[in-house]
Tab-separated table of C-alpha atoms in Angstrom:
chain	number	residue	atom	x	y	z
A	1	UNK	CA	41.104	166.274	-34.078
A	2	UNK	CA	42.239	169.252	-32.026
A	3	UNK	CA	44.783	171.878	-33.070
A	4	UNK	CA	46.348	172.061	-29.606
A	5	UNK	CA	49.479	173.867	-28.485
A	6	UNK	CA	50.355	176.808	-26.272
A	7	UNK	CA	53.169	179.234	-25.538
A	8	UNK	CA	53.194	180.804	-22.100
A	9	UNK	CA	50.466	183.418	-21.699
A	10	UNK	CA	48.664	182.401	-24.882
A	11	UNK	CA	46.495	179.745	-23.260
A	12	UNK	CA	43.178	181.637	-23.484
A	13	UNK	CA	41.426	179.139	-25.771
A	14	UNK	CA	44.332	177.006	-26.905
A	15	UNK	CA	42.741	173.662	-26.151
A	16	UNK	CA	39.322	172.329	-27.024
A	17	UNK	CA	36.567	173.056	-24.523
A	18	UNK	CA	33.971	170.248	-24.223
A	19	UNK	CA	31.478	172.561	-22.488
A	20	UNK	CA	31.633	175.194	-25.228
A	21	UNK	CA	31.508	172.553	-27.938
A	22	UNK	CA	28.465	171.012	-26.261
A	23	UNK	CA	26.433	174.223	-26.140
A	24	UNK	CA	24.755	173.208	-29.382
A	25	UNK	CA	24.912	169.474	-28.826
A	26	UNK	CA	21.604	168.765	-30.569
A	27	UNK	CA	22.601	170.601	-33.745
A	28	UNK	CA	26.047	168.990	-33.782
A	29	UNK	CA	24.598	165.512	-33.219
A	30	UNK	CA	22.030	165.619	-36.011
A	31	UNK	CA	24.514	165.151	-38.905
A	32	UNK	CA	26.024	162.209	-37.012
A	33	UNK	CA	22.581	160.637	-36.679
A	34	UNK	CA	21.894	161.175	-40.376
A	35	UNK	CA	25.256	159.645	-41.255
A	36	UNK	CA	24.699	156.571	-39.103
A	37	UNK	CA	21.215	156.060	-40.546
A	38	UNK	CA	22.976	155.176	-43.802
A	39	UNK	CA	25.174	152.517	-42.187
A	40	UNK	CA	23.227	149.311	-42.795
A	41	UNK	CA	25.112	146.892	-40.573
A	42	UNK	CA	23.082	144.894	-38.042
A	43	UNK	CA	26.122	143.488	-36.246
A	44	UNK	CA	29.633	144.722	-35.500
A	45	UNK	CA	32.394	143.246	-33.373
A	46	UNK	CA	34.842	146.149	-33.667
A	47	UNK	CA	34.073	149.868	-34.096
A	48	UNK	CA	36.597	152.711	-34.468
A	49	UNK	CA	35.690	156.406	-33.985
A	50	UNK	CA	38.456	158.641	-35.374
A	51	UNK	CA	38.137	162.085	-33.793
A	52	UNK	CA	35.811	161.091	-30.967
A	53	UNK	CA	35.818	164.455	-29.159
A	54	UNK	CA	33.989	164.345	-25.801
A	55	UNK	CA	32.742	160.807	-26.466
A	56	UNK	CA	29.038	161.638	-26.484
A	57	UNK	CA	28.484	160.233	-29.959
A	58	UNK	CA	31.035	157.446	-29.451
A	59	UNK	CA	28.815	156.169	-26.647
A	60	UNK	CA	25.943	156.017	-29.132
A	61	UNK	CA	28.019	153.682	-31.277
A	62	UNK	CA	28.386	151.370	-28.275
A	63	UNK	CA	24.618	151.499	-27.749
A	64	UNK	CA	23.895	150.690	-31.382
A	65	UNK	CA	26.266	147.708	-31.439
A	66	UNK	CA	26.183	146.362	-27.863
A	67	UNK	CA	28.340	143.364	-28.758
A	68	UNK	CA	31.156	145.480	-30.193
A	69	UNK	CA	34.428	146.715	-28.779
A	70	UNK	CA	34.372	150.453	-29.508
A	71	UNK	CA	37.585	152.513	-29.586
A	72	UNK	CA	37.488	156.319	-29.715
A	73	UNK	CA	40.608	158.247	-30.749
A	74	UNK	CA	41.284	161.966	-30.333
A	75	UNK	CA	44.327	164.266	-30.150
A	76	UNK	CA	42.824	166.581	-27.528
A	77	UNK	CA	43.493	165.648	-23.918
A	78	UNK	CA	40.742	168.049	-22.830
A	79	UNK	CA	38.187	166.227	-24.965
A	80	UNK	CA	39.465	162.817	-23.857
A	81	UNK	CA	39.236	163.831	-20.194
A	82	UNK	CA	35.524	164.401	-20.787
A	83	UNK	CA	35.153	161.246	-22.880
A	84	UNK	CA	36.794	158.936	-20.351
A	85	UNK	CA	33.810	159.365	-18.063
A	86	UNK	CA	31.886	157.316	-20.638
A	87	UNK	CA	34.438	154.491	-20.876
A	88	UNK	CA	33.225	150.954	-20.198
A	89	UNK	CA	35.926	148.340	-19.556
A	90	UNK	CA	36.051	145.856	-22.397
A	91	UNK	CA	33.361	147.720	-24.341
A	92	UNK	CA	34.234	151.410	-24.834
A	93	UNK	CA	37.866	152.521	-24.803
A	94	UNK	CA	39.314	156.012	-25.349
A	95	UNK	CA	42.833	156.573	-26.704
A	96	UNK	CA	45.003	159.604	-27.310
A	97	UNK	CA	46.217	159.600	-30.898
A	98	UNK	CA	46.503	161.325	-34.259
A	99	UNK	CA	44.076	160.104	-36.912
A	100	UNK	CA	46.849	160.449	-39.502
A	101	UNK	CA	48.936	157.735	-37.877
A	102	UNK	CA	46.639	155.699	-35.628
A	103	UNK	CA	46.560	151.961	-36.339
A	104	UNK	CA	43.797	149.671	-34.995
A	105	UNK	CA	44.705	146.394	-33.341
A	106	UNK	CA	43.062	144.370	-36.122
A	107	UNK	CA	40.329	144.435	-38.778
A	108	UNK	CA	37.432	146.774	-37.977
A	109	UNK	CA	33.757	146.384	-38.882
A	110	UNK	CA	32.868	150.091	-38.669
A	111	UNK	CA	35.165	153.114	-39.029
A	112	UNK	CA	33.488	156.460	-38.274
A	113	UNK	CA	35.042	159.895	-38.600
A	114	UNK	CA	32.547	162.622	-37.820
A	115	UNK	CA	33.327	166.359	-38.065
A	116	UNK	CA	37.076	165.737	-37.859
A	117	UNK	CA	38.798	165.486	-41.235
A	118	UNK	CA	38.344	169.153	-42.175
A	119	UNK	CA	41.062	169.880	-39.592
A	120	UNK	CA	43.487	167.531	-41.387
A	121	UNK	CA	45.233	168.969	-44.471
A	122	UNK	CA	45.328	166.489	-47.363
A	123	UNK	CA	42.808	164.232	-45.664
A	124	UNK	CA	41.536	162.772	-48.952
A	125	UNK	CA	44.776	160.808	-49.074
A	126	UNK	CA	43.933	159.177	-45.737
A	127	UNK	CA	40.707	157.563	-46.918
A	128	UNK	CA	42.443	154.673	-48.646
A	129	UNK	CA	44.309	153.974	-45.405
A	130	UNK	CA	41.100	154.086	-43.368
A	131	UNK	CA	39.476	151.736	-45.886
A	132	UNK	CA	42.341	149.279	-45.383
A	133	UNK	CA	41.264	148.902	-41.736
A	134	UNK	CA	37.932	147.353	-42.758
A	135	UNK	CA	37.069	143.690	-42.484
A	136	UNK	CA	35.111	142.202	-45.411
A	137	UNK	CA	31.624	143.707	-45.274
A	138	UNK	CA	32.872	146.552	-43.042
A	139	UNK	CA	31.756	150.165	-43.447
A	140	UNK	CA	33.630	153.481	-43.466
A	141	UNK	CA	31.389	156.490	-42.725
A	142	UNK	CA	32.499	160.118	-42.732
A	143	UNK	CA	30.971	163.567	-42.303
A	144	UNK	CA	32.660	166.953	-42.620
A	145	UNK	CA	31.385	170.533	-42.617
A	146	UNK	CA	31.200	172.024	-46.102
A	147	UNK	CA	30.361	175.582	-45.127
A	148	UNK	CA	33.749	177.273	-45.505
A	149	UNK	CA	32.511	179.646	-48.206
A	150	UNK	CA	29.760	180.910	-45.894
A	151	UNK	CA	30.013	184.209	-43.962
A	152	UNK	CA	30.751	182.538	-40.614
A	153	UNK	CA	34.072	181.297	-42.014
A	154	UNK	CA	34.797	183.964	-44.642
A	155	UNK	CA	34.466	186.775	-42.088
A	156	UNK	CA	36.730	184.928	-39.668
A	157	UNK	CA	39.481	184.505	-42.269
A	158	UNK	CA	39.147	188.103	-43.424
A	159	UNK	CA	39.391	189.482	-39.900
A	160	UNK	CA	42.342	187.254	-39.001
A	161	UNK	CA	44.102	188.440	-42.163
A	162	UNK	CA	43.450	192.142	-41.555
A	163	UNK	CA	46.237	194.644	-40.884
A	164	UNK	CA	45.475	194.707	-37.151
A	165	UNK	CA	45.320	190.982	-36.514
A	166	UNK	CA	47.526	189.291	-39.091
A	167	UNK	CA	50.831	190.090	-37.298
A	168	UNK	CA	49.478	188.478	-34.121
A	169	UNK	CA	47.857	185.427	-35.718
A	170	UNK	CA	49.753	184.568	-38.903
A	171	UNK	CA	51.787	181.377	-38.568
A	172	UNK	CA	50.359	180.471	-35.165
A	173	UNK	CA	47.130	178.716	-36.073
A	174	UNK	CA	48.009	176.120	-38.691
A	175	UNK	CA	46.027	175.744	-41.932
A	176	UNK	CA	42.401	176.830	-42.018
A	177	UNK	CA	39.909	173.942	-41.912
A	178	UNK	CA	38.763	172.797	-45.348
A	179	UNK	CA	36.771	170.018	-46.996
A	180	UNK	CA	35.813	168.741	-50.439
A	181	UNK	CA	32.670	168.097	-52.447
A	182	UNK	CA	30.753	164.806	-52.232
A	183	UNK	CA	32.079	163.668	-55.631
A	184	UNK	CA	35.660	163.894	-54.345
A	185	UNK	CA	34.986	161.655	-51.362
A	186	UNK	CA	33.027	159.257	-53.547
A	187	UNK	CA	35.940	158.927	-55.969
A	188	UNK	CA	38.433	158.256	-53.161
A	189	UNK	CA	36.296	155.568	-51.550
A	190	UNK	CA	35.693	153.885	-54.881
A	191	UNK	CA	39.422	154.004	-55.646
A	192	UNK	CA	39.964	152.219	-52.313
A	193	UNK	CA	37.749	149.369	-53.521
A	194	UNK	CA	34.632	150.274	-51.556
A	195	UNK	CA	31.022	150.291	-52.713
A	196	UNK	CA	30.293	153.919	-51.917
A	197	UNK	CA	27.770	156.740	-51.904
A	198	UNK	CA	28.141	160.431	-51.063
A	199	UNK	CA	25.767	163.345	-50.560
A	200	UNK	CA	25.376	166.733	-48.941
A	201	UNK	CA	22.788	168.395	-46.719
A	202	UNK	CA	22.392	172.017	-45.663
A	203	UNK	CA	20.919	172.297	-42.181
A	204	UNK	CA	19.079	175.573	-41.628
A	205	UNK	CA	19.817	175.888	-37.927
A	206	UNK	CA	18.032	178.291	-35.590
A	207	UNK	CA	20.427	179.085	-32.740
A	208	UNK	CA	19.106	180.712	-29.586
A	209	UNK	CA	20.821	183.048	-27.154
A	210	UNK	CA	22.878	186.252	-27.406
A	211	UNK	CA	25.448	186.231	-30.235
A	212	UNK	CA	24.522	182.612	-30.924
A	213	UNK	CA	26.526	182.338	-34.154
A	214	UNK	CA	29.602	183.611	-32.343
A	215	UNK	CA	29.036	181.022	-29.602
A	216	UNK	CA	28.803	178.333	-32.282
A	217	UNK	CA	32.116	179.434	-33.783
A	218	UNK	CA	33.773	179.568	-30.343
A	219	UNK	CA	33.194	175.827	-30.070
A	220	UNK	CA	35.128	175.035	-33.253
A	221	UNK	CA	36.613	177.377	-35.876
A	222	UNK	CA	37.573	180.165	-33.456
A	223	UNK	CA	39.599	178.005	-31.106
A	224	UNK	CA	42.974	178.031	-32.898
A	225	UNK	CA	42.620	181.756	-33.672
A	226	UNK	CA	41.921	182.739	-30.092
A	227	UNK	CA	44.581	180.338	-28.914
A	228	UNK	CA	47.152	182.449	-30.736
A	229	UNK	CA	46.134	185.589	-28.829
A	230	UNK	CA	46.633	186.818	-25.291
A	231	UNK	CA	43.357	187.104	-23.325
A	232	UNK	CA	42.966	190.872	-23.818
A	233	UNK	CA	43.703	190.538	-27.541
A	234	UNK	CA	41.234	187.654	-27.821
A	235	UNK	CA	38.468	189.726	-26.253
A	236	UNK	CA	39.032	192.544	-28.757
A	237	UNK	CA	39.057	190.086	-31.658
A	238	UNK	CA	35.798	188.560	-30.444
A	239	UNK	CA	34.144	191.977	-30.278
A	240	UNK	CA	35.019	192.736	-33.909
A	241	UNK	CA	33.996	189.303	-35.144
A	242	UNK	CA	30.711	189.401	-33.205
A	243	UNK	CA	29.808	192.719	-34.799
A	244	UNK	CA	30.412	191.334	-38.297
A	245	UNK	CA	28.388	188.204	-37.526
A	246	UNK	CA	25.411	190.212	-36.294
A	247	UNK	CA	25.258	191.919	-39.674
A	248	UNK	CA	25.618	188.654	-41.593
A	249	UNK	CA	23.204	186.737	-39.348
A	250	UNK	CA	20.745	189.261	-37.890
A	251	UNK	CA	18.701	188.014	-34.927
A	252	UNK	CA	15.291	186.584	-35.834
A	253	UNK	CA	12.304	186.107	-33.503
A	254	UNK	CA	13.297	182.487	-32.828
A	255	UNK	CA	17.053	183.074	-32.870
A	256	UNK	CA	19.842	183.547	-35.396
A	257	UNK	CA	19.485	181.461	-38.573
A	258	UNK	CA	22.725	179.704	-39.534
A	259	UNK	CA	22.605	177.598	-42.724
A	260	UNK	CA	25.311	174.954	-42.392
A	261	UNK	CA	26.308	172.617	-45.202
A	262	UNK	CA	27.556	169.118	-44.372
A	263	UNK	CA	29.167	166.567	-46.684
A	264	UNK	CA	28.732	162.815	-46.141
A	265	UNK	CA	30.179	159.633	-47.599
A	266	UNK	CA	29.740	155.947	-46.773
A	267	UNK	CA	31.689	153.038	-48.262
A	268	UNK	CA	31.445	149.289	-47.713
A	269	UNK	CA	34.158	146.735	-48.361
A	270	UNK	CA	32.664	143.903	-50.453
A	271	UNK	CA	32.296	140.518	-48.821
A	272	UNK	CA	34.724	137.848	-49.927
A	273	UNK	CA	33.402	134.300	-50.208
A	274	UNK	CA	30.297	133.339	-48.265
A	275	UNK	CA	28.544	136.013	-46.248
A	276	UNK	CA	29.402	136.010	-42.555
A	277	UNK	CA	26.451	134.731	-40.487
A	278	UNK	CA	25.348	137.172	-37.790
A	279	UNK	CA	22.780	137.332	-35.021
A	280	UNK	CA	21.107	140.713	-35.536
A	281	UNK	CA	18.569	140.807	-32.687
A	282	UNK	CA	16.570	138.760	-30.178
A	283	UNK	CA	13.333	137.733	-31.879
A	284	UNK	CA	11.477	136.431	-28.813
A	285	UNK	CA	11.851	134.624	-25.511
A	286	UNK	CA	9.897	131.477	-24.604
A	287	UNK	CA	8.781	130.118	-21.265
A	288	UNK	CA	7.030	126.827	-20.566
A	289	UNK	CA	3.588	126.444	-18.981
A	290	UNK	CA	1.322	123.536	-18.004
A	291	UNK	CA	-1.479	122.514	-20.360
A	292	UNK	CA	-4.894	124.158	-20.106
A	293	UNK	CA	-3.880	127.265	-18.168
A	294	UNK	CA	-3.777	129.845	-20.945
A	295	UNK	CA	-6.294	132.084	-19.136
A	296	UNK	CA	-3.998	132.235	-16.101
A	297	UNK	CA	-1.199	133.314	-18.413
A	298	UNK	CA	-3.371	136.023	-19.972
A	299	UNK	CA	-4.467	137.366	-16.573
A	300	UNK	CA	-0.825	137.843	-15.575
A	301	UNK	CA	0.956	138.902	-18.754
A	302	UNK	CA	-1.897	141.074	-20.062
A	303	UNK	CA	-3.810	141.981	-16.909
A	304	UNK	CA	-0.820	142.681	-14.650
A	305	UNK	CA	2.218	143.345	-16.849
A	306	UNK	CA	0.273	145.140	-19.569
A	307	UNK	CA	1.475	143.144	-22.571
A	308	UNK	CA	-0.814	142.562	-25.560
A	309	UNK	CA	-1.748	139.074	-26.712
A	310	UNK	CA	-0.429	138.320	-30.202
A	311	UNK	CA	-2.183	135.868	-32.514
A	312	UNK	CA	-0.468	132.535	-33.057
A	313	UNK	CA	-0.335	130.905	-36.504
A	314	UNK	CA	-3.168	128.390	-36.856
A	315	UNK	CA	-0.829	125.408	-36.977
A	316	UNK	CA	0.864	126.467	-33.730
A	317	UNK	CA	-2.355	127.548	-31.988
A	318	UNK	CA	-3.493	123.933	-31.951
A	319	UNK	CA	-0.580	123.108	-29.657
A	320	UNK	CA	-1.860	125.428	-26.925
A	321	UNK	CA	0.011	128.200	-25.164
A	322	UNK	CA	-0.103	131.909	-26.027
A	323	UNK	CA	2.064	134.751	-27.289
A	324	UNK	CA	2.403	138.288	-25.940
A	325	UNK	CA	3.971	141.483	-27.235
A	326	UNK	CA	5.260	144.698	-25.640
A	327	UNK	CA	7.374	147.580	-26.901
A	328	UNK	CA	10.288	145.841	-28.621
A	329	UNK	CA	9.474	142.632	-26.738
A	330	UNK	CA	7.804	139.346	-27.630
A	331	UNK	CA	7.239	136.566	-25.118
A	332	UNK	CA	5.882	133.110	-25.952
A	333	UNK	CA	4.352	130.588	-23.569
A	334	UNK	CA	4.579	127.029	-24.800
A	335	UNK	CA	2.850	123.985	-23.314
A	336	UNK	CA	5.182	121.385	-21.792
A	337	UNK	CA	3.582	118.058	-20.726
A	338	UNK	CA	6.406	117.566	-18.206
A	339	UNK	CA	6.286	121.164	-17.011
A	340	UNK	CA	8.671	122.381	-14.339
A	341	UNK	CA	8.904	126.105	-13.556
A	342	UNK	CA	12.069	127.990	-14.502
A	343	UNK	CA	13.392	129.006	-11.098
A	344	UNK	CA	16.812	130.273	-12.230
A	345	UNK	CA	16.699	130.789	-15.999
A	346	UNK	CA	14.388	133.710	-16.678
A	347	UNK	CA	13.413	136.562	-18.963
A	348	UNK	CA	14.256	140.174	-18.142
A	349	UNK	CA	11.704	142.782	-19.227
A	350	UNK	CA	12.523	146.495	-19.335
A	351	UNK	CA	9.671	148.572	-17.926
A	352	UNK	CA	8.619	152.159	-17.237
A	353	UNK	CA	7.022	152.746	-13.823
A	354	UNK	CA	8.593	149.950	-11.775
A	355	UNK	CA	7.064	151.078	-8.472
A	356	UNK	CA	3.519	151.175	-9.845
A	357	UNK	CA	4.050	147.761	-11.407
A	358	UNK	CA	5.282	146.400	-8.067
A	359	UNK	CA	2.004	147.526	-6.471
A	360	UNK	CA	-0.016	145.777	-9.193
A	361	UNK	CA	1.977	142.580	-8.701
A	362	UNK	CA	1.364	142.661	-4.960
A	363	UNK	CA	-2.359	143.273	-5.485
A	364	UNK	CA	-2.434	140.259	-7.806
A	365	UNK	CA	-0.771	138.110	-5.152
A	366	UNK	CA	2.494	137.772	-6.994
A	367	UNK	CA	5.807	137.910	-5.087
A	368	UNK	CA	7.938	141.065	-5.311
A	369	UNK	CA	11.662	140.751	-4.515
A	370	UNK	CA	13.676	143.919	-5.084
A	371	UNK	CA	17.373	143.752	-5.892
A	372	UNK	CA	19.951	146.560	-6.226
A	373	UNK	CA	22.699	144.457	-7.784
A	374	UNK	CA	22.559	146.414	-11.055
A	375	UNK	CA	22.434	149.931	-9.556
A	376	UNK	CA	21.701	152.506	-10.806
A	377	UNK	CA	19.290	150.315	-12.803
A	378	UNK	CA	16.375	149.409	-10.542
A	379	UNK	CA	14.976	145.895	-10.711
A	380	UNK	CA	12.765	143.363	-9.031
A	381	UNK	CA	11.969	139.682	-9.435
A	382	UNK	CA	8.537	138.092	-9.484
A	383	UNK	CA	6.915	134.871	-10.687
A	384	UNK	CA	4.190	134.198	-13.211
A	385	UNK	CA	1.209	131.995	-12.196
A	386	UNK	CA	3.214	128.899	-13.139
A	387	UNK	CA	6.255	129.709	-10.970
A	388	UNK	CA	8.495	130.949	-13.816
A	389	UNK	CA	10.967	133.587	-12.642
A	390	UNK	CA	10.487	137.046	-14.213
A	391	UNK	CA	12.905	139.990	-13.881
A	392	UNK	CA	11.618	143.548	-14.349
A	393	UNK	CA	14.158	146.353	-14.876
A	394	UNK	CA	13.869	150.149	-15.053
A	395	UNK	CA	17.009	152.083	-16.132
A	396	UNK	CA	17.992	155.077	-14.004
A	397	UNK	CA	16.718	158.412	-15.248
């Protein structure tokens, strides 16, 4: 959630800046990844990201639950302008809104609010409302910074409240960001009827570059302060703050060391009645083959495509055919006495090194038909020794 607003000349850093925020993208993403690792939900149809920022992490939610409709909400038009480049019609939608009043269209399977609620005064009171969005079995996951007693924040508040700067800043920035301890979030989620857990982690971050801790703060906590100042005033404020930060966080050989505490909580709404059946993943794909040609199958799927033959259970091995495995892929060949090749229905295999694989297919006498219908994903079609259609795809980049 962004503390936006401007008055004439005071537009120096009034709005959020996706580029500045993204300077330490890896460090900012790690708490999100740790939070989502605690969300044990194999399937979701609806996902809500409250405070989506530039949409980088919202897109990861869409990747994790490819069957879900994901909605990201943020109050900053600057952040949303960046995020909209990641929108996918029908799959990933970005909306301008205030997390305090936003209402989803219907029950939600996953509600995420990552590094947002510390900007919202009284946000503990919102958790019961967020919990009410959840469908049975749905999960609410939150993460907030908990480092406001650390020098990076204490020095900022002290400087802003000093005799020089208080007359220029006081009343123009809104409340300082703040958060609570894990036990407080746990109690609120439990009071909302969720099965909950909460914890904290301090990340000892090594930030590279000149005045790295200052650059970190410029992406978040400094923005409303500098937004209250004219450009020349903001530059002078930055110089004073940078000097104080260098003393508090002296440069080390690998960069400035910034310990940063984060607070996490996850709550699940209990299921009501019978558990909802879900499809969590594709276990395997099966193609038919004629009897007695297992060696032909091995020469193609192992010798050309590079899969590994997987042992079949003894009872199934007697029926003929063979199984193959790749990275995240399992393909079964089953014997069909009335075999006919699959000329339209087919399996699609994701590969690395499509061009080299095309050369191997040609050397093995297999057809190679390239197709750019999924650009920028590159793909080609071939056939196995039995005439079954096979699609090979390599994502761009």
